[in-house]
Amino acid sequence: MNAPVNTAVNPIGIHDITFATGHHSFALETLAAKHGIDVGKFHKGIGQEVMSQPAADEDIVTMAATAAKRIIDRNGTDGIRTLLFATESGVDQSKSAGVYVHGLLGLPSRVRTIEMKQACYSGVGALQVALGIVARNPQEKVLVVASDVARYDLNSGGEPTQGAAAAAFLVQANPGILAVEPASGVYTYDVQDFWRPNDRHTALVDGKLSIDAYLNAVRGAYDDFIDHGGADFAAIDRFCYHQPFTKMAVKAHMALREHVGLSADKAETAAELETTMHYNRMIGNSYTASVFLALMSLLETESDNLVGKRVGILSYGSGAVAEFFTGTIVDGYQKLLHADEHKKALDSREPLTYDAYRDLHPGTRVADITDYDTPEVTDAPFRFAGVKDHSRIYQRR
Ligand code: CAA
C-alpha cells in the first residue's frame, strides 16, 4: 500500500464553495410524457429528475457572478489576485467571461482574470492552476468559477441530460473545507466524443463513444495518480465523479473498482455514491461545475461525519482530458457550508411547461450577434440585459 500523502504542512485547497443555478426548472417527467418515453429511462436509467434552465436574462456570467458574490460577501476580496473562469459554454471568443464577473462584483483592478476551456474538465484544471499560484505565494487567494449551460439538440439523446449551474470557490492556504493532496493523475487523448463548433449553441456528441471515452480516461488518470504517489484505493473514503448524468458516476466507479481488482455490484456502487448525486440529479449536467456540485452534495449530505476523510475526485472533459486527485476534509467544514442557500436556489426555481422550455431553447441556430433586449425574468442579483452593438450588456439589480 502506498503511504498516505502528507498534507500536515502548509495545506492548500478549497476554503469556501457554493453554487448558483438557473431561474427555471424543467421536469424530465414532462419531457418523457411528451416524447412518449418511459420516465423510468430518465429517473432510473440515467439517474436524472429535473434540469435547471436559465431564464432569457441569465447566462454563464450571471450564474457565476451570483455564486461568486456569496464567496465575496463572506470572505471579502483581500488576497484575491486571480480570477479563473472555467467554462465550455463561453459567450465570447476573445474576452474572458471572468472579466464580466470581475466588473459585476466590483473586484479590485489588481487581479489577473482568465477564461479556461477543455469541455467539462477546465474547472479542475483551474483548481490545479490555483493551487500552484497559492503554493508559490501562500498569501494569495484565487477565486475560481466554473459555469455552464449544457445544451443539446431538441429530440436528441443528450436532451434529457441538459442543465445549468455555476460553482464558485476560494482556493487558499489553510483552507476550511478541503485540503488538496499533492498527488494527481492526468490523462489526455484525442477523441471526438463531444464537441461544440464555434457556430453552434448546442453540443454534438457520440453518446456511446463518450461513455467509453470517459471510462477509459478514468482508468488512465487513476493509473497516473498511482504512479505519482497517490493514496491507495482502499485509503480513499469517498469518490466524487463528474456527473453528465448521475448514472455515469456509477459506471465510472464500477469500472475503477474492476480496474483495481475489486468486484463491482451495480446497486452497491450506486449506494456508495448516493450522497454525491443529489444536486446533479436535480440540476442536470453543468459541465465544468458538475464535479464540484458532487462535492457539495457530499459535504452537505454527510455534514456530520466527514472530518479527516479522504475524497477522490475525478474530472472528465470530452475530447478528452481527465484528472484524478484526492483531498482531505478539514475539521470544522460544516460551519462553512451554504446548504440553506442551495436548498433555496433549487426550491425557488420556476417550473417550465414543455412549450415554454422549447421556446427558451436556442435550437440548432447559429449564435445571436444582432442587437436585442431580454425580458426581465430572473430575481438573481445580476442579469443579462441583451446585446447592443455586438456587446453583451450585464446589469446589477
Ligand atoms: N427504465 C429503466 N432504465 C431504462 C429504461 C426504463 N424504462 N429504458 C432504458 N433504460 C436504461 C438503459 O438500459 C440504459 O442503462 P445502461 O446505461 O445501464 O445500459 C440507460 O437507461 C440509458 O439508455 P440508452 O443507452 O438506451 O439511452 P440513450 O441511447 O438515449 O443514450 C446517453 C444515453 C448516451 C447517455 C445520452 O443521454 C447522451 O448522449 N448523453 C450526452 C452525452 C453524455 O452525457 N456522455 C457522458 C460521457 S461524456 C462526459 O461526461 C462529458 C459531458 O459532460 C458531456
Coordinates of C-alpha atoms and ligand atoms in Angstrom, one line a residue:
M1 CA 0.0 0.0 0.0
N2 CA 1.3 3.5 -0.8
A3 CA 2.0 5.8 2.1
P4 CA -0.8 8.4 2.6
V5 CA 0.3 11.7 1.2
N6 CA 1.3 14.2 4.0
T7 CA -0.7 17.4 3.9
A8 CA 0.1 18.4 7.5
V9 CA 2.5 21.1 6.3
N10 CA 1.1 24.2 4.5
P11 CA -2.2 22.7 3.3
I12 CA -3.7 24.4 0.3
G13 CA -7.2 23.8 -1.0
I14 CA -10.8 24.9 -1.1
H15 CA -11.8 27.3 1.7
D16 CA -15.4 28.1 0.7
I17 CA -17.6 26.7 -2.0
T18 CA -21.1 27.4 -3.3
F19 CA -23.2 27.2 -6.4
A20 CA -25.9 29.1 -8.3
T21 CA -28.3 27.7 -10.8
G22 CA -30.9 28.9 -13.4
H23 CA -34.2 30.6 -12.7
H24 CA -36.2 27.8 -14.2
S25 CA -36.6 24.0 -13.8
F26 CA -37.9 21.5 -16.2
A27 CA -39.1 18.1 -15.0
L28 CA -37.9 15.1 -17.0
E29 CA -41.3 13.6 -16.3
T30 CA -42.8 16.2 -18.7
L31 CA -40.2 15.5 -21.4
A32 CA -40.8 11.8 -21.1
A33 CA -44.6 12.2 -21.4
K34 CA -44.4 14.5 -24.4
H35 CA -41.8 12.3 -26.2
G36 CA -43.6 9.0 -25.4
I37 CA -40.6 7.7 -23.4
D38 CA -41.0 5.6 -20.2
V39 CA -39.9 8.0 -17.4
G40 CA -38.0 5.1 -15.8
K41 CA -35.4 5.6 -18.5
F42 CA -34.7 9.1 -17.2
H43 CA -35.2 8.6 -13.5
K44 CA -33.6 5.1 -13.2
G45 CA -31.7 4.6 -16.5
I46 CA -29.7 7.8 -16.5
G47 CA -30.5 8.9 -12.9
Q48 CA -31.9 12.3 -13.7
E49 CA -35.1 14.0 -12.3
V50 CA -35.0 17.7 -13.2
M51 CA -33.0 20.0 -15.4
S52 CA -32.2 23.6 -14.5
Q53 CA -32.7 26.1 -17.3
P54 CA -31.5 29.7 -17.4
A55 CA -34.1 32.5 -17.9
A56 CA -33.8 34.6 -21.0
D57 CA -31.8 37.2 -19.0
E58 CA -29.4 34.7 -17.4
D59 CA -26.2 33.0 -18.8
I60 CA -22.9 31.6 -17.5
V61 CA -21.8 35.1 -16.4
T62 CA -24.8 35.9 -14.3
M63 CA -24.9 32.5 -12.6
A64 CA -21.1 32.7 -12.0
A65 CA -21.4 36.2 -10.5
T66 CA -24.3 35.1 -8.3
A67 CA -22.3 32.2 -6.9
A68 CA -19.0 34.2 -6.6
K69 CA -20.9 37.1 -4.8
R70 CA -21.7 34.7 -2.0
I71 CA -18.0 33.9 -1.6
I72 CA -17.0 37.5 -1.6
D73 CA -19.8 38.6 0.8
R74 CA -18.4 36.1 3.3
N75 CA -14.7 36.3 2.7
G76 CA -14.1 39.8 1.3
T77 CA -11.6 40.4 -1.5
D78 CA -8.4 40.6 0.5
G79 CA -5.7 38.5 -1.0
I80 CA -7.6 37.7 -4.2
R81 CA -5.2 38.4 -7.1
T82 CA -6.5 35.8 -9.6
L83 CA -10.0 35.1 -11.0
L84 CA -10.2 31.9 -13.1
F85 CA -13.4 31.3 -15.1
A86 CA -13.8 27.7 -16.4
T87 CA -16.5 27.0 -19.0
E88 CA -17.4 25.0 -22.0
S89 CA -20.2 27.4 -23.0
G90 CA -18.2 30.7 -23.4
V91 CA -20.0 33.8 -24.5
D92 CA -17.2 35.5 -26.4
Q93 CA -14.3 34.2 -28.5
S94 CA -11.9 36.8 -27.1
K95 CA -12.9 38.4 -23.8
S96 CA -12.9 36.2 -20.7
A97 CA -16.3 35.7 -19.1
G98 CA -14.4 36.3 -15.9
V99 CA -13.8 39.9 -16.8
Y100 CA -17.6 40.5 -16.8
V101 CA -17.8 38.8 -13.4
H102 CA -14.9 40.9 -12.2
G103 CA -16.8 44.0 -13.2
L104 CA -20.2 42.9 -11.8
L105 CA -18.5 42.0 -8.4
G106 CA -16.6 45.3 -8.3
L107 CA -13.3 43.4 -7.7
P108 CA -10.1 45.4 -7.4
S109 CA -8.2 46.0 -10.7
R110 CA -5.1 44.4 -9.4
V111 CA -6.4 40.9 -10.3
R112 CA -5.4 38.7 -13.3
T113 CA -8.5 37.2 -15.0
I114 CA -8.5 34.3 -17.4
E115 CA -11.1 32.0 -19.0
M116 CA -10.1 28.3 -19.3
K117 CA -11.5 25.7 -21.6
Q118 CA -11.4 22.0 -22.1
A119 CA -15.0 20.8 -22.1
C120 CA -16.1 19.8 -18.6
Y121 CA -12.5 19.4 -17.3
S122 CA -11.5 23.0 -17.0
G123 CA -12.9 23.6 -13.5
V124 CA -10.5 21.1 -12.1
G125 CA -7.8 22.5 -14.4
A126 CA -8.5 25.9 -12.9
L127 CA -8.3 24.4 -9.4
Q128 CA -4.8 23.0 -10.2
V129 CA -3.6 26.3 -11.6
A130 CA -4.9 28.0 -8.4
L131 CA -3.1 25.5 -6.2
G132 CA 0.1 26.3 -8.0
I133 CA -0.4 30.1 -7.6
V134 CA -1.0 29.7 -3.9
A135 CA 1.9 27.3 -3.4
R136 CA 4.2 30.0 -4.9
N137 CA 2.8 32.7 -2.7
P138 CA 0.7 31.5 0.3
Q139 CA -0.6 35.0 1.0
E140 CA -2.6 35.0 -2.3
K141 CA -6.1 33.6 -2.8
V142 CA -7.6 32.5 -6.1
L143 CA -11.3 32.9 -6.9
V144 CA -12.4 30.1 -9.3
V145 CA -15.8 30.0 -11.0
A146 CA -16.9 27.1 -13.2
S147 CA -20.1 27.9 -15.0
D148 CA -22.0 26.2 -17.9
V149 CA -25.3 25.8 -19.6
A150 CA -25.4 22.3 -21.1
R151 CA -27.4 22.3 -24.3
Y152 CA -28.1 19.5 -26.8
D153 CA -30.3 19.5 -29.8
L154 CA -34.0 19.1 -29.2
N155 CA -35.2 15.4 -29.6
S156 CA -31.6 14.2 -29.3
G157 CA -30.3 11.5 -26.9
G158 CA -28.5 14.2 -24.9
E159 CA -31.6 16.4 -24.4
P160 CA -32.6 14.8 -21.0
T161 CA -29.1 15.4 -19.7
Q162 CA -29.2 19.2 -20.1
G163 CA -28.8 21.5 -17.1
A164 CA -27.2 24.8 -15.9
A165 CA -25.2 25.8 -12.9
A166 CA -22.1 27.7 -11.7
A167 CA -19.8 26.7 -8.9
A168 CA -17.6 29.3 -7.2
F169 CA -14.8 28.5 -4.7
L170 CA -11.9 30.2 -3.0
V171 CA -8.5 28.5 -3.1
Q172 CA -6.1 29.4 -0.3
A173 CA -3.6 28.2 2.2
N174 CA -5.0 26.7 5.4
P175 CA -8.4 26.0 3.7
G176 CA -11.5 25.5 5.8
I177 CA -13.1 22.7 3.7
L178 CA -10.8 20.5 1.5
A179 CA -7.0 20.3 1.8
V180 CA -5.9 19.1 -1.6
E181 CA -3.2 16.5 -1.6
P182 CA -0.2 16.9 -3.9
A183 CA -0.5 13.7 -5.9
S184 CA -2.6 13.9 -9.0
G185 CA -3.2 11.7 -12.1
V186 CA -3.7 13.2 -15.5
Y187 CA -4.7 11.8 -18.9
T188 CA -5.2 13.3 -22.3
Y189 CA -6.1 11.6 -25.6
D190 CA -7.6 12.9 -28.8
V191 CA -11.1 11.6 -29.3
Q192 CA -14.2 13.1 -31.0
D193 CA -16.8 12.1 -28.4
F194 CA -18.4 15.5 -27.6
W195 CA -17.6 18.9 -29.0
R196 CA -19.3 22.3 -29.9
P197 CA -18.2 24.1 -33.0
N198 CA -18.0 27.9 -32.8
D199 CA -21.2 28.5 -34.7
R200 CA -23.4 26.3 -32.5
H201 CA -25.3 26.8 -29.3
T202 CA -25.7 23.0 -28.8
A203 CA -23.1 20.3 -28.4
L204 CA -22.5 17.5 -30.8
V205 CA -22.0 14.1 -29.2
D206 CA -21.4 10.5 -29.9
G207 CA -23.1 9.2 -26.8
K208 CA -21.9 5.7 -26.6
L209 CA -18.3 6.7 -27.6
S210 CA -18.4 9.4 -24.9
I211 CA -19.2 6.8 -22.2
D212 CA -16.4 4.6 -23.4
A213 CA -14.0 7.6 -23.6
Y214 CA -14.9 8.6 -20.0
L215 CA -14.3 5.1 -18.6
N216 CA -11.0 4.8 -20.5
A217 CA -9.9 8.2 -19.1
V218 CA -10.9 7.2 -15.5
R219 CA -8.5 4.2 -15.7
G220 CA -5.8 6.2 -17.4
A221 CA -5.9 9.1 -14.8
Y222 CA -6.1 6.7 -11.9
D223 CA -3.0 4.8 -13.1
D224 CA -1.1 8.0 -13.4
F225 CA -2.3 9.0 -9.9
I226 CA -0.8 5.8 -8.5
D227 CA 2.4 6.3 -10.5
H228 CA 2.8 9.7 -8.9
G229 CA 2.5 8.5 -5.3
G230 CA -1.3 8.8 -4.9
A231 CA -3.1 7.1 -2.0
D232 CA -4.1 3.5 -2.4
F233 CA -7.7 2.9 -3.5
A234 CA -8.5 1.4 -0.1
A235 CA -7.3 4.6 1.6
I236 CA -9.9 6.7 -0.2
D237 CA -13.1 7.1 1.8
R238 CA -15.4 8.8 -0.7
F239 CA -15.4 9.3 -4.5
C240 CA -16.8 12.3 -6.4
Y241 CA -17.1 12.0 -10.2
H242 CA -18.0 14.3 -13.0
Q243 CA -21.7 13.6 -13.5
P244 CA -23.0 14.3 -17.0
F245 CA -25.9 12.2 -15.7
T246 CA -25.6 10.6 -12.3
K247 CA -25.6 7.0 -13.6
M248 CA -22.3 7.9 -15.4
A249 CA -20.7 8.1 -11.9
V250 CA -21.9 4.6 -11.1
K251 CA -20.5 3.3 -14.4
A252 CA -17.2 5.1 -13.7
H253 CA -16.8 3.8 -10.1
M254 CA -17.7 0.2 -11.2
A255 CA -15.0 0.5 -13.9
L256 CA -12.5 1.8 -11.4
R257 CA -13.3 -0.9 -8.8
E258 CA -12.8 -3.6 -11.5
H259 CA -9.6 -1.9 -12.6
V260 CA -8.1 -2.3 -9.2
G261 CA -9.3 -5.9 -8.9
L262 CA -12.4 -5.5 -6.8
S263 CA -15.9 -6.7 -7.5
A264 CA -18.4 -4.1 -8.8
D265 CA -22.0 -4.7 -7.9
K266 CA -24.2 -2.0 -9.5
A267 CA -26.6 -1.5 -6.6
E268 CA -23.8 -1.4 -4.0
T269 CA -21.8 1.1 -6.1
A270 CA -24.9 3.3 -6.6
A271 CA -25.5 3.3 -2.8
E272 CA -21.8 4.2 -2.2
L273 CA -22.0 7.3 -4.4
E274 CA -25.6 8.3 -3.4
T275 CA -24.6 11.2 -1.2
T276 CA -22.7 12.8 -4.1
M277 CA -25.6 12.8 -6.5
H278 CA -28.3 14.9 -5.1
Y279 CA -27.5 18.2 -6.8
N280 CA -26.7 16.8 -10.2
R281 CA -29.8 14.7 -10.3
M282 CA -31.9 17.8 -9.6
I283 CA -30.0 20.2 -11.8
G284 CA -28.7 18.2 -14.8
N285 CA -25.3 18.4 -16.4
S286 CA -23.5 21.6 -15.6
Y287 CA -20.3 20.5 -17.4
T288 CA -17.4 22.3 -15.5
A289 CA -19.4 22.8 -12.3
S290 CA -20.7 19.2 -12.2
V291 CA -17.9 17.6 -10.2
F292 CA -18.0 20.5 -7.6
L293 CA -21.7 20.0 -7.3
A294 CA -21.0 16.4 -6.5
L295 CA -18.5 17.5 -3.8
M296 CA -21.1 20.0 -2.3
S297 CA -23.7 17.3 -2.3
L298 CA -21.4 15.0 -0.4
L299 CA -20.3 17.7 2.1
E300 CA -23.9 18.8 2.8
T301 CA -25.5 15.3 2.9
E302 CA -22.8 13.9 5.2
S303 CA -22.4 17.0 7.2
D304 CA -21.7 15.2 10.5
N305 CA -19.0 12.6 9.7
L306 CA -16.5 13.6 7.1
V307 CA -13.8 15.2 9.1
G308 CA -10.4 13.7 8.1
K309 CA -11.9 11.6 5.4
R310 CA -10.0 11.4 2.1
V311 CA -12.1 12.1 -1.0
G312 CA -11.1 11.0 -4.5
I313 CA -12.2 13.5 -7.2
L314 CA -12.4 12.6 -10.9
S315 CA -12.9 15.2 -13.6
Y316 CA -13.6 14.3 -17.2
G317 CA -13.8 16.7 -20.1
S318 CA -14.6 15.2 -23.5
G319 CA -12.1 15.5 -26.3
A320 CA -10.6 14.3 -23.8
V321 CA -8.8 15.2 -20.6
A322 CA -9.2 13.7 -17.2
E323 CA -7.7 14.2 -13.8
F324 CA -7.9 12.2 -10.6
F325 CA -6.7 13.7 -7.3
T326 CA -7.6 13.5 -3.6
G327 CA -8.2 15.9 -0.7
T328 CA -9.0 15.5 3.0
I329 CA -11.9 17.1 4.7
V330 CA -10.9 19.8 7.2
D331 CA -12.2 19.9 10.8
G332 CA -15.0 22.5 11.1
Y333 CA -16.0 22.3 7.4
Q334 CA -19.7 22.1 8.4
K335 CA -19.6 25.8 9.5
L336 CA -18.6 26.9 6.0
L337 CA -21.4 25.1 4.0
H338 CA -24.1 27.0 2.2
A339 CA -26.7 24.3 2.4
D340 CA -29.7 26.6 3.1
E341 CA -28.9 28.9 0.1
H342 CA -28.5 25.8 -2.1
K343 CA -31.9 24.4 -1.0
K344 CA -33.5 27.8 -1.6
A345 CA -31.9 28.0 -5.1
L346 CA -33.4 24.6 -6.0
D347 CA -36.8 25.0 -4.4
S348 CA -37.4 28.5 -5.7
R349 CA -36.9 27.6 -9.4
E350 CA -39.9 28.5 -11.6
P351 CA -41.1 25.3 -13.4
L352 CA -41.4 25.5 -17.2
T353 CA -44.1 24.0 -19.3
Y354 CA -43.0 21.9 -22.3
D355 CA -43.8 24.7 -24.7
A356 CA -42.0 27.4 -22.6
Y357 CA -39.0 25.1 -22.4
R358 CA -38.9 24.7 -26.2
D359 CA -39.3 28.5 -26.7
L360 CA -36.3 29.1 -24.4
H361 CA -34.1 26.5 -26.2
P362 CA -31.9 28.1 -28.9
G363 CA -32.4 25.0 -31.1
T364 CA -29.7 24.5 -33.7
R365 CA -29.5 28.0 -34.9
V366 CA -26.2 29.9 -35.0
A367 CA -25.2 32.2 -32.2
D368 CA -27.1 35.5 -32.0
I369 CA -25.0 38.5 -32.8
T370 CA -27.6 41.2 -33.6
D371 CA -28.9 43.7 -31.1
Y372 CA -31.7 42.6 -28.8
D373 CA -33.1 43.2 -25.3
T374 CA -34.0 40.4 -23.0
P375 CA -37.2 40.3 -20.8
E376 CA -36.8 40.9 -17.1
V377 CA -37.3 37.5 -15.6
T378 CA -34.6 36.5 -13.1
D379 CA -34.6 37.6 -9.5
A380 CA -30.9 36.9 -9.2
P381 CA -28.5 39.7 -8.2
F382 CA -27.3 40.0 -11.8
R383 CA -29.0 39.9 -15.2
F384 CA -28.0 39.7 -18.9
A385 CA -29.9 42.6 -20.4
G386 CA -29.2 41.8 -24.1
V387 CA -26.7 42.6 -26.9
K388 CA -26.0 46.1 -28.2
D389 CA -23.5 46.9 -30.9
H390 CA -22.3 43.3 -30.6
S391 CA -21.5 43.8 -26.9
R392 CA -23.2 41.8 -24.1
I393 CA -24.9 44.1 -21.5
Y394 CA -25.0 43.0 -17.9
Q395 CA -26.8 44.7 -15.0
R396 CA -26.6 44.6 -11.3
R397 CA -30.0 44.5 -9.7
Ligands
CAA1 N1 -36.4 2.0 -17.1 C1 -35.1 1.9 -16.5 N2 -34.0 2.0 -17.3 C2 -34.1 2.2 -18.6 C3 -35.3 2.3 -19.2 C4 -36.5 2.2 -18.5 N3 -37.7 2.2 -19.0 N4 -35.1 2.4 -20.6 C5 -33.8 2.5 -20.7 N5 -33.2 2.3 -19.6 C6 -31.7 2.4 -19.3 C7 -30.9 1.6 -20.3 O1 -30.9 0.2 -20.0 C8 -29.6 2.3 -20.1 O2 -28.9 1.8 -19.0 P1 -27.4 1.3 -19.0 O3 -26.6 2.6 -19.4 O4 -27.1 0.9 -17.6 O5 -27.3 0.3 -20.1 C9 -29.9 3.8 -19.8 O6 -31.3 3.7 -19.4 C10 -29.8 4.7 -21.0 O7 -30.5 4.1 -22.0 P2 -29.9 4.2 -23.5 O8 -28.5 3.9 -23.5 O9 -30.8 3.5 -24.4 O10 -30.1 5.8 -23.7 P3 -29.7 6.7 -25.0 O11 -29.4 5.9 -26.2 O12 -30.9 7.6 -25.2 O13 -28.4 7.5 -24.6 C11 -26.8 8.7 -23.5 C12 -27.9 7.7 -23.3 C13 -25.8 8.2 -24.5 C14 -26.1 8.9 -22.1 C15 -27.4 10.1 -23.9 O14 -28.2 10.6 -22.9 C16 -26.3 11.1 -24.3 O15 -25.8 11.1 -25.4 N6 -25.9 12.0 -23.4 C17 -25.0 13.1 -23.6 C18 -23.5 12.6 -23.6 C19 -23.0 12.2 -22.2 O16 -23.5 12.7 -21.2 N7 -22.0 11.4 -22.2 C20 -21.3 11.0 -20.9 C21 -19.9 10.9 -21.1 S1 -19.2 12.4 -21.8 C22 -19.0 13.5 -20.5 O17 -19.0 13.1 -19.3 C23 -18.7 14.9 -20.8 C24 -20.0 15.6 -20.7 O18 -20.3 16.2 -19.7 C25 -20.9 15.7 -21.9

